[in-house]
mmCIF file of C-alpha atoms and ligand atoms in Angstrom:
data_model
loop_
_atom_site.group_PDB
_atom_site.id
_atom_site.type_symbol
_atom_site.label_atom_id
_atom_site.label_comp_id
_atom_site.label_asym_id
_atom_site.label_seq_id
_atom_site.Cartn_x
_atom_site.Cartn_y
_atom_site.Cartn_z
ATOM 1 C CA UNK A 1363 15.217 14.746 1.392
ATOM 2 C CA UNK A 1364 17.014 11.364 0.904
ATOM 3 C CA UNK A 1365 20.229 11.510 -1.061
ATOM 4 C CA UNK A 1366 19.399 9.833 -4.862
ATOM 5 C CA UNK A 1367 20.645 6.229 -5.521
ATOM 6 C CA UNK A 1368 23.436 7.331 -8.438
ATOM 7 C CA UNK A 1369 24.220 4.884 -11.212
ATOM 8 C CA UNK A 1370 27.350 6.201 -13.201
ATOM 9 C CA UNK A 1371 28.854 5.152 -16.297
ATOM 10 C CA UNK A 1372 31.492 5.948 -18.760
ATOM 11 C CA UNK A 1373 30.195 5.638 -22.690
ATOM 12 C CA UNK A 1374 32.627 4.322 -24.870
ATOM 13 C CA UNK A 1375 32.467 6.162 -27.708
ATOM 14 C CA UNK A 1376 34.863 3.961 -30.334
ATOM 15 C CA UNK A 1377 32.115 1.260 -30.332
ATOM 16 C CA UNK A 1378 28.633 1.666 -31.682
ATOM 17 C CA UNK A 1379 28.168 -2.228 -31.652
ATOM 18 C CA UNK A 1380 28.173 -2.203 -28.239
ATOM 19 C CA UNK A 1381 26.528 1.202 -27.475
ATOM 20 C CA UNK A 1382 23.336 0.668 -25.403
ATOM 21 C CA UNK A 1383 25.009 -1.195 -22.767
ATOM 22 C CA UNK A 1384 24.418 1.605 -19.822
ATOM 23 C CA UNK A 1385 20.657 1.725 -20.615
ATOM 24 C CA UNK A 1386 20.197 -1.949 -20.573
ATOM 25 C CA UNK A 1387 21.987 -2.055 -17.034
ATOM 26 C CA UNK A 1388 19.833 0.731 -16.237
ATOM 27 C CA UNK A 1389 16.574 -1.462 -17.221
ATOM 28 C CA UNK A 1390 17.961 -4.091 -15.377
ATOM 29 C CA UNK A 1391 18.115 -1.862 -11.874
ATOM 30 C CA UNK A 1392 14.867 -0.336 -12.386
ATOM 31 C CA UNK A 1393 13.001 -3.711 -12.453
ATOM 32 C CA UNK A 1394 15.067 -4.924 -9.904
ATOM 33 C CA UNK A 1395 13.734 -1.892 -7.667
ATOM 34 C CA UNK A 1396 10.693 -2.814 -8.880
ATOM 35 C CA UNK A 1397 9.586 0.467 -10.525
ATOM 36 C CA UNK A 1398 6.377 0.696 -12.514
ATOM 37 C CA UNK A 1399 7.068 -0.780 -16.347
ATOM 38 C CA UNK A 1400 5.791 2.225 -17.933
ATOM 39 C CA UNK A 1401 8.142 4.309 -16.419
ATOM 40 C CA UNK A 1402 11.270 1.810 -16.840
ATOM 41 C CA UNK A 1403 10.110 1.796 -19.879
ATOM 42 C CA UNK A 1404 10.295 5.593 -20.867
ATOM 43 C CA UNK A 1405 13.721 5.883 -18.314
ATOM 44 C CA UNK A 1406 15.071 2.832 -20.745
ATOM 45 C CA UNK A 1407 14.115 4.782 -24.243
ATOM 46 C CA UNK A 1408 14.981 8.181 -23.216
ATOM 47 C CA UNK A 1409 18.460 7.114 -22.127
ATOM 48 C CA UNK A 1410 18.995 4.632 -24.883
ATOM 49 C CA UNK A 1411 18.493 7.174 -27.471
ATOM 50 C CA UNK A 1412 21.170 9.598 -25.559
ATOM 51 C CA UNK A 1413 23.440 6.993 -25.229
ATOM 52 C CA UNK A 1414 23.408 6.599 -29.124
ATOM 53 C CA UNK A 1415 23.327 10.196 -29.382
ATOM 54 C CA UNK A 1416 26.876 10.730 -27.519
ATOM 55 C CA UNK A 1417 28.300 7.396 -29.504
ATOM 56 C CA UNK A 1418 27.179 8.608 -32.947
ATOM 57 C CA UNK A 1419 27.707 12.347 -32.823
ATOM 58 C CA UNK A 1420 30.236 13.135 -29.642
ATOM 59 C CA UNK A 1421 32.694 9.918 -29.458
ATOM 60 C CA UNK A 1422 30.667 8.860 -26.165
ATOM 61 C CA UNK A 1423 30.808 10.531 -22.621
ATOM 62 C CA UNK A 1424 29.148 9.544 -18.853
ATOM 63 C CA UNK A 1425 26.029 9.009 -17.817
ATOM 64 C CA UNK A 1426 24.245 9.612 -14.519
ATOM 65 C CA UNK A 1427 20.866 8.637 -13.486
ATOM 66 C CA UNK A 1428 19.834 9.377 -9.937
ATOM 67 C CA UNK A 1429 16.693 7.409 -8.314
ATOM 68 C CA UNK A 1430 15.056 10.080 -6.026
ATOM 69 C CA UNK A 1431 11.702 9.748 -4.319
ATOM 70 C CA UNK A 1432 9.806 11.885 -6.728
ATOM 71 C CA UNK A 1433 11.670 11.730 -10.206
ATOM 72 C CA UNK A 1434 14.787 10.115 -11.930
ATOM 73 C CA UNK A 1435 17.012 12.314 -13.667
ATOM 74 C CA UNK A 1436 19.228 11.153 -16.274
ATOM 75 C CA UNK A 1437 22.073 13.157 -17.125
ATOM 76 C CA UNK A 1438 24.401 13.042 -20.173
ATOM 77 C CA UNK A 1439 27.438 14.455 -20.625
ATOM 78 C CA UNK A 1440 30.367 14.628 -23.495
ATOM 79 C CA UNK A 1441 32.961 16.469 -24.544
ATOM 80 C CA UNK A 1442 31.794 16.353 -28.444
ATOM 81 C CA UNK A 1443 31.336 19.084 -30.822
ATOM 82 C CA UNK A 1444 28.064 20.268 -29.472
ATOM 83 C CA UNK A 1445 24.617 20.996 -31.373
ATOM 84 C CA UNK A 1446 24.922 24.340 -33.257
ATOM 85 C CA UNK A 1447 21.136 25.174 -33.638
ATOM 86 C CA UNK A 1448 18.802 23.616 -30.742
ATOM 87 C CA UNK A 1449 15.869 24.271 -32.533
ATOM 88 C CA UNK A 1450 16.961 22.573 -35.701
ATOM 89 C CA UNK A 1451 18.629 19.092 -33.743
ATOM 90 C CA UNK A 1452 14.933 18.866 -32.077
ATOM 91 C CA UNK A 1453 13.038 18.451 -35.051
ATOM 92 C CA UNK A 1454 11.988 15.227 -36.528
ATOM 93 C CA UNK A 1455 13.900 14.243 -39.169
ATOM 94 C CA UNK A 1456 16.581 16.258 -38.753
ATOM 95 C CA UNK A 1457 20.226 14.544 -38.452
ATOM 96 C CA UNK A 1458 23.602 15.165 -39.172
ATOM 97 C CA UNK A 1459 24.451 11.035 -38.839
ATOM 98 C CA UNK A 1460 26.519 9.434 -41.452
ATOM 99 C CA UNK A 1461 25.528 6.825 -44.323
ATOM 100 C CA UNK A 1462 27.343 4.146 -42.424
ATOM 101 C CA UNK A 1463 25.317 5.606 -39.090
ATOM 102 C CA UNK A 1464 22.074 5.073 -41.621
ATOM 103 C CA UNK A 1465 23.372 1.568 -42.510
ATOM 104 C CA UNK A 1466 22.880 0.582 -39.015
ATOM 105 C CA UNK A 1467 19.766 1.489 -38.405
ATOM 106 C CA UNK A 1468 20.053 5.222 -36.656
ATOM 107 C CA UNK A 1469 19.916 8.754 -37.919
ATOM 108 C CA UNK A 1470 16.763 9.288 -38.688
ATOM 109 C CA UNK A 1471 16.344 12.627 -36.739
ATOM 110 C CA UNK A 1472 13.990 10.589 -34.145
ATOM 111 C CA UNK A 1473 16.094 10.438 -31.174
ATOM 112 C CA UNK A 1474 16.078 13.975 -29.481
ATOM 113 C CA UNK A 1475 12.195 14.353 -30.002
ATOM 114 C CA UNK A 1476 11.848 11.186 -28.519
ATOM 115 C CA UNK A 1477 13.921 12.119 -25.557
ATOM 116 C CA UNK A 1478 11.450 14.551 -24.687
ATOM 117 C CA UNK A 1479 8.435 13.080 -25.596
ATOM 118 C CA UNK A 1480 9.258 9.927 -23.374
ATOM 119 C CA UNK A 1481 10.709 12.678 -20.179
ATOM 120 C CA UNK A 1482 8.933 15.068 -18.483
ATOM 121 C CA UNK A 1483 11.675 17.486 -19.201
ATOM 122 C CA UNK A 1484 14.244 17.948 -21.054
ATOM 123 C CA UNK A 1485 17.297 20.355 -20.892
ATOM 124 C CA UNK A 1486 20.299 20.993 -23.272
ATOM 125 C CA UNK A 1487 23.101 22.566 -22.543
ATOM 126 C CA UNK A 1488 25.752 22.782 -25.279
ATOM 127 C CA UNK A 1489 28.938 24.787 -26.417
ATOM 128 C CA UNK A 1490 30.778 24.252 -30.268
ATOM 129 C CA UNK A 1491 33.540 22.270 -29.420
ATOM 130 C CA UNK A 1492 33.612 21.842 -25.895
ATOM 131 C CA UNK A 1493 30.223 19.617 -25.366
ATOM 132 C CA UNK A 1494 26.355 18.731 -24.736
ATOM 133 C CA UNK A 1495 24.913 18.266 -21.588
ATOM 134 C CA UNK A 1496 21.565 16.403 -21.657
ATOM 135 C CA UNK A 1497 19.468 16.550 -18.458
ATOM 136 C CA UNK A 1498 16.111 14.588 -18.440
ATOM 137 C CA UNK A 1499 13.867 14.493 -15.686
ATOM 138 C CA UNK A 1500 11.006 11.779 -15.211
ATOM 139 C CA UNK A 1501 8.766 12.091 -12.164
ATOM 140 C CA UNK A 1502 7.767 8.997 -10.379
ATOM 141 C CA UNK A 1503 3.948 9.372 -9.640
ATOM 142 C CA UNK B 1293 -1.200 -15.163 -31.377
ATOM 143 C CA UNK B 1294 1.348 -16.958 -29.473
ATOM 144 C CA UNK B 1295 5.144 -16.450 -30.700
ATOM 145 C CA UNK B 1296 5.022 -20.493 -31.689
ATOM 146 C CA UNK B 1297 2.166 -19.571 -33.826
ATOM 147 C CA UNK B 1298 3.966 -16.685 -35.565
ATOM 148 C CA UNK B 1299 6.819 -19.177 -35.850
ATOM 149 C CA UNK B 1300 4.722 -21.760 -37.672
ATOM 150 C CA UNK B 1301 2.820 -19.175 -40.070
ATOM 151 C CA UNK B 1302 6.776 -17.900 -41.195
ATOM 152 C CA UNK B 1303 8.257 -21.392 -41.279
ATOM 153 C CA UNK B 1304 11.157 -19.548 -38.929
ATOM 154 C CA UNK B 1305 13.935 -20.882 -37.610
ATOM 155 C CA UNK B 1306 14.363 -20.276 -33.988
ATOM 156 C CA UNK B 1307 17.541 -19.128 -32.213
ATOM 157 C CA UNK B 1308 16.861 -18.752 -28.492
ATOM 158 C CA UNK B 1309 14.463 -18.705 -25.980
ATOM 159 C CA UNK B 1310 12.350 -21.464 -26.949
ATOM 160 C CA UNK B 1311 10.650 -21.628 -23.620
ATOM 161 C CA UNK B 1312 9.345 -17.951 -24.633
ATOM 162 C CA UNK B 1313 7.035 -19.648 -27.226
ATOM 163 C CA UNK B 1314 4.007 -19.485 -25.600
ATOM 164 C CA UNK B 1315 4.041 -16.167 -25.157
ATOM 165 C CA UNK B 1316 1.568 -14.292 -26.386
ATOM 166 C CA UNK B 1317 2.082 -11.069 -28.865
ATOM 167 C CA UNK B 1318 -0.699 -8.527 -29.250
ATOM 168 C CA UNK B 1319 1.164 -6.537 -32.557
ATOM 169 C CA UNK B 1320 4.153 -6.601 -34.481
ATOM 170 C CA UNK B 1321 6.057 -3.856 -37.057
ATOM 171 C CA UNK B 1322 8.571 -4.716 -39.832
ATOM 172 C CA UNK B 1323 11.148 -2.262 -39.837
ATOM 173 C CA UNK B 1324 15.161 -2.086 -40.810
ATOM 174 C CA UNK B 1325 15.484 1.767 -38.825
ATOM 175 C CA UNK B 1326 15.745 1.274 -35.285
ATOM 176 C CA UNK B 1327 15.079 4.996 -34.953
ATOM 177 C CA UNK B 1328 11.691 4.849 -36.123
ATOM 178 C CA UNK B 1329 11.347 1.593 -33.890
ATOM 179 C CA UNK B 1330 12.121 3.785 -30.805
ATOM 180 C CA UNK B 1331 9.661 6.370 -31.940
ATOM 181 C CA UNK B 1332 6.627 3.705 -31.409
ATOM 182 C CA UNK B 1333 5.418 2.045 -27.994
ATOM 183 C CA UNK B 1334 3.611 -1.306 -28.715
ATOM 184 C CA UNK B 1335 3.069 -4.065 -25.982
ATOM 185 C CA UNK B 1336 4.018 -7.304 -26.071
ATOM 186 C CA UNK B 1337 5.485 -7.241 -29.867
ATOM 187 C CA UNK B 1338 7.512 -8.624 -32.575
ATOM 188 C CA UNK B 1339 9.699 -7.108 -34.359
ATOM 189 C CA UNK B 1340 10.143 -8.192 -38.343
ATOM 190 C CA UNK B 1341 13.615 -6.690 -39.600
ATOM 191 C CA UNK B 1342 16.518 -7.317 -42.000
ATOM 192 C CA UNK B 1343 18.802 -5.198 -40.398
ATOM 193 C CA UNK B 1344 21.430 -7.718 -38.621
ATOM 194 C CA UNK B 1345 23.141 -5.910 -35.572
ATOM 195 C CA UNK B 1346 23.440 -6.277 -31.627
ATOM 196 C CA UNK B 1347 21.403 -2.775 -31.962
ATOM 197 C CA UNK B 1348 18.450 -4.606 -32.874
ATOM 198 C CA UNK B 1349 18.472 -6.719 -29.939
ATOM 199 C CA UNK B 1350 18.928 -3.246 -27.800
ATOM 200 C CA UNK B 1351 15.964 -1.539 -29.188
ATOM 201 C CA UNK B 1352 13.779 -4.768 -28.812
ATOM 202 C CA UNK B 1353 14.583 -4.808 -24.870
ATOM 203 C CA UNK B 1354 14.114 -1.075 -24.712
ATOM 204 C CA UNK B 1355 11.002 -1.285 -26.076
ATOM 205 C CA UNK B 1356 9.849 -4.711 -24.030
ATOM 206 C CA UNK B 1357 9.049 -6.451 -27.521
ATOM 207 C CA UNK B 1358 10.022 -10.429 -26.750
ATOM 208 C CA UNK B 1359 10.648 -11.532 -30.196
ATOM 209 C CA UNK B 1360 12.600 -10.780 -33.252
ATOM 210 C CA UNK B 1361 12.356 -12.075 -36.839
ATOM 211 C CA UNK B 1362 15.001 -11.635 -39.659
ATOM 212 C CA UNK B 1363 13.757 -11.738 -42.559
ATOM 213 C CA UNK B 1364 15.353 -13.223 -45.918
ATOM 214 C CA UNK B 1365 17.049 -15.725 -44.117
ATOM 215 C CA UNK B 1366 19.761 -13.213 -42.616
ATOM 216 C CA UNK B 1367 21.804 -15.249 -39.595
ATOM 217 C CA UNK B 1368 21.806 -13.204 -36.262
ATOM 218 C CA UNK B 1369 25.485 -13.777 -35.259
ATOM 219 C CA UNK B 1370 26.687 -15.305 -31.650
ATOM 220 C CA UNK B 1371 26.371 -12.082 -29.906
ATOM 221 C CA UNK B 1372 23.230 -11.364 -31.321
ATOM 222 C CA UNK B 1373 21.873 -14.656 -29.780
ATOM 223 C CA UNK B 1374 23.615 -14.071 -26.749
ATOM 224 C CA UNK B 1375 22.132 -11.104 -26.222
ATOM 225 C CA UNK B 1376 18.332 -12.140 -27.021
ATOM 226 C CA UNK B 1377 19.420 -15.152 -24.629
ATOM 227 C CA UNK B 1378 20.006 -12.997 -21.539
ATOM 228 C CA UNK B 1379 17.172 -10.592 -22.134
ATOM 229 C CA UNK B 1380 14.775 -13.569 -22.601
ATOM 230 C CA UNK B 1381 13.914 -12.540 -26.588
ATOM 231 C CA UNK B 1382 13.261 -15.160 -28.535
ATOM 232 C CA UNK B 1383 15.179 -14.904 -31.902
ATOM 233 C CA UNK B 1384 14.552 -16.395 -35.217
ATOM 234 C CA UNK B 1385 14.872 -15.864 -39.138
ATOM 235 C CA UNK B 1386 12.485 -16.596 -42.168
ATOM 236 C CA UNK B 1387 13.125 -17.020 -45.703
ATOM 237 C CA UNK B 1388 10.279 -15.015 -46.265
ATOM 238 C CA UNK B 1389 10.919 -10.873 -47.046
ATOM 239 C CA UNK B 1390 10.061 -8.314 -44.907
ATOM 240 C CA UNK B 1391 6.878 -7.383 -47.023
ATOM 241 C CA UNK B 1392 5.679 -10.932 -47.172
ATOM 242 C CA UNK B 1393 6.655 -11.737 -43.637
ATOM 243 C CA UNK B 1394 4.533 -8.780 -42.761
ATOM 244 C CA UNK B 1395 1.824 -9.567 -44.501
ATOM 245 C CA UNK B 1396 1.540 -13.381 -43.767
ATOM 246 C CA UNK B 1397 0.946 -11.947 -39.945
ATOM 247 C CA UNK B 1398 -1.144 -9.257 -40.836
ATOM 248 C CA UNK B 1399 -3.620 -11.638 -42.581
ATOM 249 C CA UNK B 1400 -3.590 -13.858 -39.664
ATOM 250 C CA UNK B 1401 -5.044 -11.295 -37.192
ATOM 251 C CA UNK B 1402 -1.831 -9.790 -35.937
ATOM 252 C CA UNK B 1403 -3.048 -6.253 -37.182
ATOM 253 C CA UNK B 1404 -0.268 -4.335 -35.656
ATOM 254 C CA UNK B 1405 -2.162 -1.728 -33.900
ATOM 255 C CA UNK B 1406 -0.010 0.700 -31.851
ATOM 256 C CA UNK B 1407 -1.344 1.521 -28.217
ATOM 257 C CA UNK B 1408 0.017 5.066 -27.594
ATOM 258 C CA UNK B 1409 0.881 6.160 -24.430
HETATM 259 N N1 ATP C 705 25.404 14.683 -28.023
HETATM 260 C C1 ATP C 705 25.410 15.330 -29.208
HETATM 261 N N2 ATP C 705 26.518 15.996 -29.619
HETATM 262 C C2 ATP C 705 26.530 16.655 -30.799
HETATM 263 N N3 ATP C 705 25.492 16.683 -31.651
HETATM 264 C C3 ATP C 705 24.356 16.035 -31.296
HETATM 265 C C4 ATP C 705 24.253 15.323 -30.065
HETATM 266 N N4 ATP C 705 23.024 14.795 -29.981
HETATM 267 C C5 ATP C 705 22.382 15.159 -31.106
HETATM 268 N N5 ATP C 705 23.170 15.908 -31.894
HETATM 269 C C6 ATP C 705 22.809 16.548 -33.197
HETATM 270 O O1 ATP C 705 21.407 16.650 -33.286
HETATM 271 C C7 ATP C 705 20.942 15.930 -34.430
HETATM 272 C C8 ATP C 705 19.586 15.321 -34.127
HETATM 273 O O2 ATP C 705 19.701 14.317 -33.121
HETATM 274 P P1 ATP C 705 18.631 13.143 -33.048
HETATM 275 O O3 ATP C 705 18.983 12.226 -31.950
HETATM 276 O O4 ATP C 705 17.270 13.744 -33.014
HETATM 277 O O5 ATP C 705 18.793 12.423 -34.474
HETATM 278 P P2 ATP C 705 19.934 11.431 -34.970
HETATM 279 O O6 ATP C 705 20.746 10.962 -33.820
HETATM 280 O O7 ATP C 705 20.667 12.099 -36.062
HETATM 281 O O8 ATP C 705 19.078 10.240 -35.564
HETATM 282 P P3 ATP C 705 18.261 9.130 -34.692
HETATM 283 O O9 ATP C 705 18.218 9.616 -33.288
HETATM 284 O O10 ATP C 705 16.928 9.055 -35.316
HETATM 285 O O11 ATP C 705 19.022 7.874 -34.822
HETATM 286 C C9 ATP C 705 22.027 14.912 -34.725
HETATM 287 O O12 ATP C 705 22.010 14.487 -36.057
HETATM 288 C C10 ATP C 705 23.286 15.726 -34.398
HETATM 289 O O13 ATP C 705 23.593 16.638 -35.434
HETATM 290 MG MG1 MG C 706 19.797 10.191 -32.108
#
């Protein structure tokens, strides 16, 4: 096997005006590799909606997402408070965001289901107070 | 319809990307939560929305829709523009409210109709 092609980033996590910046770059590469839209597409929302997720709830983090043959895995990681209940975080409608989170448009419990509707799987790994790990894999066919 | 169609039927003013005006859209959705935004996959849309941020512009080129509307005559700021600009989303704003907007479109044959994946 190949090594992957990494693209790493550090989320700021002061600034949720400019949160989304790592999965636009991340579009960007795709198409440039020239990738199949549907799948740049679902890479783009999946990682989007973690990148808000680590600027709303964990004061941001790094992202990886490594281009293999088969798949792209996208890997987020922070140093927030973590998710106490799994179960609960993953259902629709479910969020802990703030009114002024609400005023701009996010926390409406959507972003975790959509995570793994748009990725083929989805892992969380997560400890109160020391952090969530989000691994997403999304096989190339 | 083309976007310069949607742009005539709203009596919009447009911000950016004027050469995107031929472009055809297939369906649109009016909506201030981004979240719920994300949570749909529609080709080729417009987005209708009141909520002013650079978040809007985000979701749009996450979700390859080419044009976005504000409603009520909110004014996207520089950034917001800028943004649009580089992505190639053409931007403009209405007088019209979201619920009129909508329904201007909707009457018009721009039904909306979500293609799941
Ligand atoms: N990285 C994270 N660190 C800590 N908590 C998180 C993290 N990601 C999600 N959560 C928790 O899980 C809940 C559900 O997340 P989800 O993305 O589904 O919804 P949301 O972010 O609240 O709203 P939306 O995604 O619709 O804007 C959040 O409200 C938060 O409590
Ligand atoms: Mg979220």
């Amino acid at each position: 096997m190949s090594e992957p092609l990494v693209f790493h980033f550090d989320i700021d996590g002061e600034d949720f005006i400019s949160a989304g910046q790592a999965s636009i770059q991340i579009k960007k590469n795709l198409r440039r590799i020239g990738l199949d839209p549907e799948i740049i597409r679902r890479v783009s929302i999946a990682m989007y909606e973690g990148e808000i997720n680590m600027v709303i709830h964990a004061k941001g983090g790094e992202a990886d997402v490594k281009l293999y043959e088969d798949r792209i895995e996208i890997i987020l990681a922070d140093k927030g408070p973590g998710i106490k209940n799994i179960d609960e975080a993953m259902q629709e409608g479910f969020s802990t965001a703030s009114d002024t989170i609400r005023s701009l448009g996010f926390g409406a419990g959507m972003g975790l289901p959509n995570m793994k509707r748009y990725s083929d799987s989805m892992q969380i790994d997560t400890e109160i107070g020391v952090g969530t790990t989000v691994t997403m894999v999304i096989n190339l066919a | 319809m083309k976007i310069k169609d949607l742009k005539e039927l709203l009596d919009a003013e447009v911000f950016c990307c004027e050469e995107n005006l031929g472009r055809q859209i297939d369906s649109a959705c009016g909506c201030d939560l981004m979240s719920d935004v994300l949570a749909y996959v529609k080709d080729q849309g417009a987005l209708l929305t009141g909520l002013v941020n650079p978040q809007v512009v985000r979701t749009a080129v996450m979700m390859d829709l080419i044009c976005i509307v504000f409603v009520r005559s909110k004014e996207p700021t520089e950034d917001i523009v800028e943004l649009a600009r580089e992505n190639g989303i053409v931007v403009m704003n209405t007088s019209k409210r979201l619920y009129e907007a909508c329904g201007i479109l909707y009457s018009n044959g721009l039904t909306g109709k979500v293609k799941n994946s």
